Coordinates of C-alpha atoms in Angstrom, one line a residue:
Chain V
D382 CA 79.1 120.3 83.4
A383 CA 75.9 118.4 82.6
G384 CA 76.0 114.6 83.1
V385 CA 74.7 112.0 80.8
T386 CA 71.1 112.6 79.9
Q387 CA 68.6 110.1 78.7
S388 CA 65.1 110.4 77.3
P389 CA 62.4 109.5 77.9
T390 CA 62.4 108.8 81.6
H391 CA 59.6 106.2 81.5
L392 CA 58.0 104.4 78.6
I393 CA 55.1 102.0 78.3
K394 CA 54.8 99.9 75.2
T395 CA 52.8 96.9 74.0
R396 CA 54.2 93.6 72.9
G397 CA 55.3 93.7 69.2
Q398 CA 55.8 97.5 69.1
Q399 CA 59.1 99.3 68.5
V400 CA 60.9 101.7 70.8
T401 CA 63.7 104.3 70.5
L402 CA 65.7 105.4 73.5
R403 CA 68.0 108.4 73.4
C404 CA 71.2 109.4 75.1
S405 CA 73.4 112.5 75.2
P406 CA 76.9 111.9 76.5
I407 CA 79.0 114.2 78.7
S408 CA 80.6 116.9 76.6
G409 CA 83.9 115.7 75.2
H410 CA 83.1 112.0 75.6
K411 CA 83.2 110.1 72.3
S412 CA 82.3 106.7 73.6
V413 CA 78.7 105.7 74.4
S414 CA 77.6 102.3 75.8
W415 CA 74.2 100.8 76.4
Y416 CA 73.3 98.4 79.2
Q417 CA 70.1 96.6 80.2
Q418 CA 69.3 96.2 83.9
V419 CA 66.5 93.8 84.7
L420 CA 65.0 94.3 88.2
G421 CA 67.2 92.6 90.8
Q422 CA 70.1 92.1 88.5
G423 CA 73.3 93.8 87.5
P424 CA 73.5 95.7 84.2
Q425 CA 74.1 93.7 81.1
F426 CA 76.2 95.1 78.2
I427 CA 74.3 95.7 75.0
F428 CA 76.4 97.9 72.7
Q429 CA 79.4 100.3 72.7
Y430 CA 79.9 103.0 70.1
Y431 CA 83.0 105.1 69.6
E432 CA 83.4 107.8 67.0
K433 CA 80.2 106.5 65.4
E434 CA 81.5 103.0 64.9
E435 CA 80.3 99.9 66.8
R436 CA 83.1 98.7 69.0
G437 CA 81.3 96.0 70.9
R438 CA 78.1 94.0 71.1
G439 CA 76.7 91.9 73.9
N440 CA 74.6 88.8 73.7
F441 CA 71.3 90.4 72.6
P442 CA 69.1 89.4 69.6
D443 CA 69.1 91.4 66.4
R444 CA 66.0 93.1 67.5
F445 CA 68.3 95.4 69.4
S446 CA 70.2 98.0 67.3
A447 CA 71.9 101.3 68.0
R448 CA 73.7 104.1 66.3
Q449 CA 75.8 107.1 67.2
F450 CA 75.5 110.5 65.6
P451 CA 78.2 113.1 64.6
N452 CA 77.6 115.0 67.9
Y453 CA 78.2 111.6 69.8
S454 CA 74.6 111.3 71.0
S455 CA 73.2 107.8 70.5
E456 CA 69.9 106.0 70.0
L457 CA 69.0 102.4 71.0
N458 CA 66.2 100.8 69.0
V459 CA 64.3 97.7 70.0
N460 CA 61.9 96.1 67.6
A461 CA 59.2 93.5 68.2
L462 CA 59.1 94.1 71.9
L463 CA 58.7 91.2 74.2
L464 CA 57.6 91.2 77.9
G465 CA 61.1 90.2 78.8
D466 CA 62.5 93.5 77.4
S467 CA 61.0 95.3 80.4
A468 CA 64.0 96.8 82.2
L469 CA 65.9 99.9 83.0
Y470 CA 68.0 100.9 80.0
L471 CA 71.2 102.7 81.0
C472 CA 73.5 104.8 78.8
A473 CA 77.1 105.5 79.8
S474 CA 79.7 107.7 78.3
S475 CA 83.4 107.8 78.7
A476 CA 86.5 109.5 77.3
E477 CA 88.2 106.8 75.2
L478 CA 88.5 103.7 77.5
R479 CA 88.3 105.5 80.8
E480 CA 85.7 105.0 83.5
Q481 CA 82.1 105.2 82.3
Y482 CA 79.5 107.7 83.7
F483 CA 75.9 106.6 83.6
G484 CA 72.8 108.4 82.9
P485 CA 69.6 108.1 85.0
G486 CA 68.2 105.5 82.7
T487 CA 64.9 104.9 80.8
R488 CA 62.4 102.6 82.5
L489 CA 60.7 100.5 79.8
T490 CA 57.6 98.6 80.6
V491 CA 56.2 96.2 78.0
T492 CA 52.6 95.0 78.5
Chain H
A366 CA 85.0 85.4 79.2
Q367 CA 84.9 87.7 82.1
S368 CA 82.7 87.4 85.2
V369 CA 82.1 89.1 88.6
A370 CA 80.8 87.5 91.8
Q371 CA 79.3 89.4 94.7
P372 CA 78.7 86.6 97.2
E373 CA 76.4 88.6 99.6
D374 CA 73.0 89.8 98.4
Q375 CA 72.7 92.1 101.4
V376 CA 75.1 93.5 104.1
N377 CA 73.7 95.0 107.3
V378 CA 75.9 97.3 109.4
A379 CA 75.4 99.7 112.2
E380 CA 76.1 103.4 111.6
G381 CA 79.7 104.2 112.5
N382 CA 80.9 100.6 112.1
P383 CA 83.2 99.5 109.2
L384 CA 81.6 98.4 106.0
T385 CA 82.9 95.8 103.6
V386 CA 81.3 94.7 100.4
K387 CA 83.0 91.7 98.7
C388 CA 83.8 91.1 95.1
T389 CA 85.8 88.5 93.2
Y390 CA 86.4 88.5 89.4
S391 CA 87.6 86.4 86.5
V392 CA 89.1 87.9 83.4
S393 CA 91.7 87.0 80.7
G394 CA 94.8 89.0 81.3
N395 CA 95.0 92.1 83.6
P396 CA 91.8 93.7 84.8
Y397 CA 90.4 97.1 85.2
L398 CA 88.1 97.0 88.2
F399 CA 85.3 99.4 89.2
W400 CA 82.8 100.0 92.0
Y401 CA 79.5 101.8 91.3
V402 CA 76.6 102.7 93.6
Q403 CA 72.9 102.9 92.7
Y404 CA 70.3 104.7 94.7
P405 CA 66.6 103.9 94.2
N406 CA 65.3 104.9 90.7
R407 CA 68.7 106.3 89.8
G408 CA 71.5 105.4 87.4
L409 CA 74.8 104.1 88.5
Q410 CA 77.3 106.5 90.2
F411 CA 81.0 105.9 89.8
L412 CA 82.9 105.4 93.2
L413 CA 86.4 104.3 92.3
K414 CA 88.6 102.3 90.0
Y415 CA 91.7 100.1 89.9
I416 CA 93.9 100.4 86.8
T417 CA 97.4 99.7 88.0
G418 CA 99.7 100.7 90.8
D419 CA 98.8 100.7 94.5
N420 CA 96.6 97.9 95.5
L421 CA 94.6 100.2 97.8
V422 CA 92.5 102.6 95.8
K423 CA 90.7 105.6 97.4
G424 CA 87.5 106.9 95.9
S425 CA 84.5 109.2 96.5
Y426 CA 82.6 109.6 99.8
G427 CA 85.3 108.0 102.0
F428 CA 85.2 104.6 100.1
E429 CA 88.3 102.6 99.3
A430 CA 88.9 99.2 97.7
E431 CA 91.7 96.7 98.0
F432 CA 92.9 94.9 94.9
N433 CA 94.3 91.4 95.6
K434 CA 95.6 89.7 92.4
S435 CA 96.3 86.3 94.0
Q436 CA 92.8 86.1 95.4
T437 CA 91.3 87.9 92.3
S438 CA 89.3 90.1 94.7
F439 CA 88.4 93.8 94.8
H440 CA 86.6 94.4 98.1
L441 CA 85.0 97.7 98.8
K442 CA 85.5 99.2 102.3
K443 CA 84.5 102.2 104.3
P444 CA 85.9 102.7 107.8
S445 CA 82.8 104.3 109.3
A446 CA 79.4 103.7 107.6
L447 CA 76.7 106.4 107.3
V448 CA 72.9 105.8 107.1
S449 CA 73.1 107.6 103.7
D450 CA 75.4 104.8 102.4
S451 CA 72.4 102.5 102.3
A452 CA 72.1 101.7 98.6
L453 CA 72.9 99.0 96.0
Y454 CA 76.6 98.5 95.2
F455 CA 77.9 96.9 92.0
C456 CA 81.4 95.7 91.2
A457 CA 82.5 95.6 87.6
V458 CA 85.4 94.3 85.5
R459 CA 86.8 95.1 82.1
E460 CA 89.8 93.6 80.3
Q461 CA 92.8 95.9 79.8
L462 CA 93.2 95.0 76.2
K463 CA 92.1 97.8 73.9
A464 CA 90.6 95.3 71.5
A465 CA 88.2 94.3 74.3
G466 CA 86.5 97.7 74.1
N467 CA 84.7 99.3 76.9
K468 CA 82.5 96.4 77.9
L469 CA 81.8 96.3 81.6
T470 CA 80.8 93.0 83.2
F471 CA 78.9 93.6 86.4
G472 CA 78.2 91.5 89.5
G473 CA 74.7 90.9 90.7
G474 CA 74.9 93.7 93.2
T475 CA 75.0 93.9 97.0
R476 CA 72.4 95.8 99.0
V477 CA 73.9 97.7 101.9
L478 CA 71.6 98.6 104.8
V479 CA 73.1 100.9 107.4
K480 CA 71.1 101.1 110.6
P481 CA 71.1 104.1 112.9

């Protein structure tokens, strides 16, 4: 079975711009979570969605938003990009509240 | 609030020797505990989990971890390290309460370097 897929792989944006990151979960997984991993640190939780409903939100500003579609894929949107938003953005999927499986990530660079 | 501490930024071990990566946690109530490994320019790969039951948990690639409730620890171990085990290792915790959702809190990571 295919694992979690994310697109794009790399992205370069300018301060103030907006970005959309995409994630497709493992087939059969209804829960998708997003994490931000800044270089040299552990991942930080941003959002969890389950059955298209938000189930959890981390300590991130309102510039960050997400949604989940009927096929359980998900998008993460970040508005008004700041230099500090440069990071690896990881998507993870799971079956209900079981262990999460991570995608390869999207490397976002804000200049 | 939940937290994870990985006290060692880096662990160096010779190939064939035992490997231990330390992790302590803090969480309200009972924890779910996880270990993940990250290779350069890759996402996180699941190694093992503790949910309940035996304190010694066996996972992928010969790794195991020991849950110690009194010491709030969940150390990762491998009896004989391989050069290919060189990577970044993350410990993570989640509350067992369903209302807590699926939020994982990660430690800062421990870089493992296995020398030939």
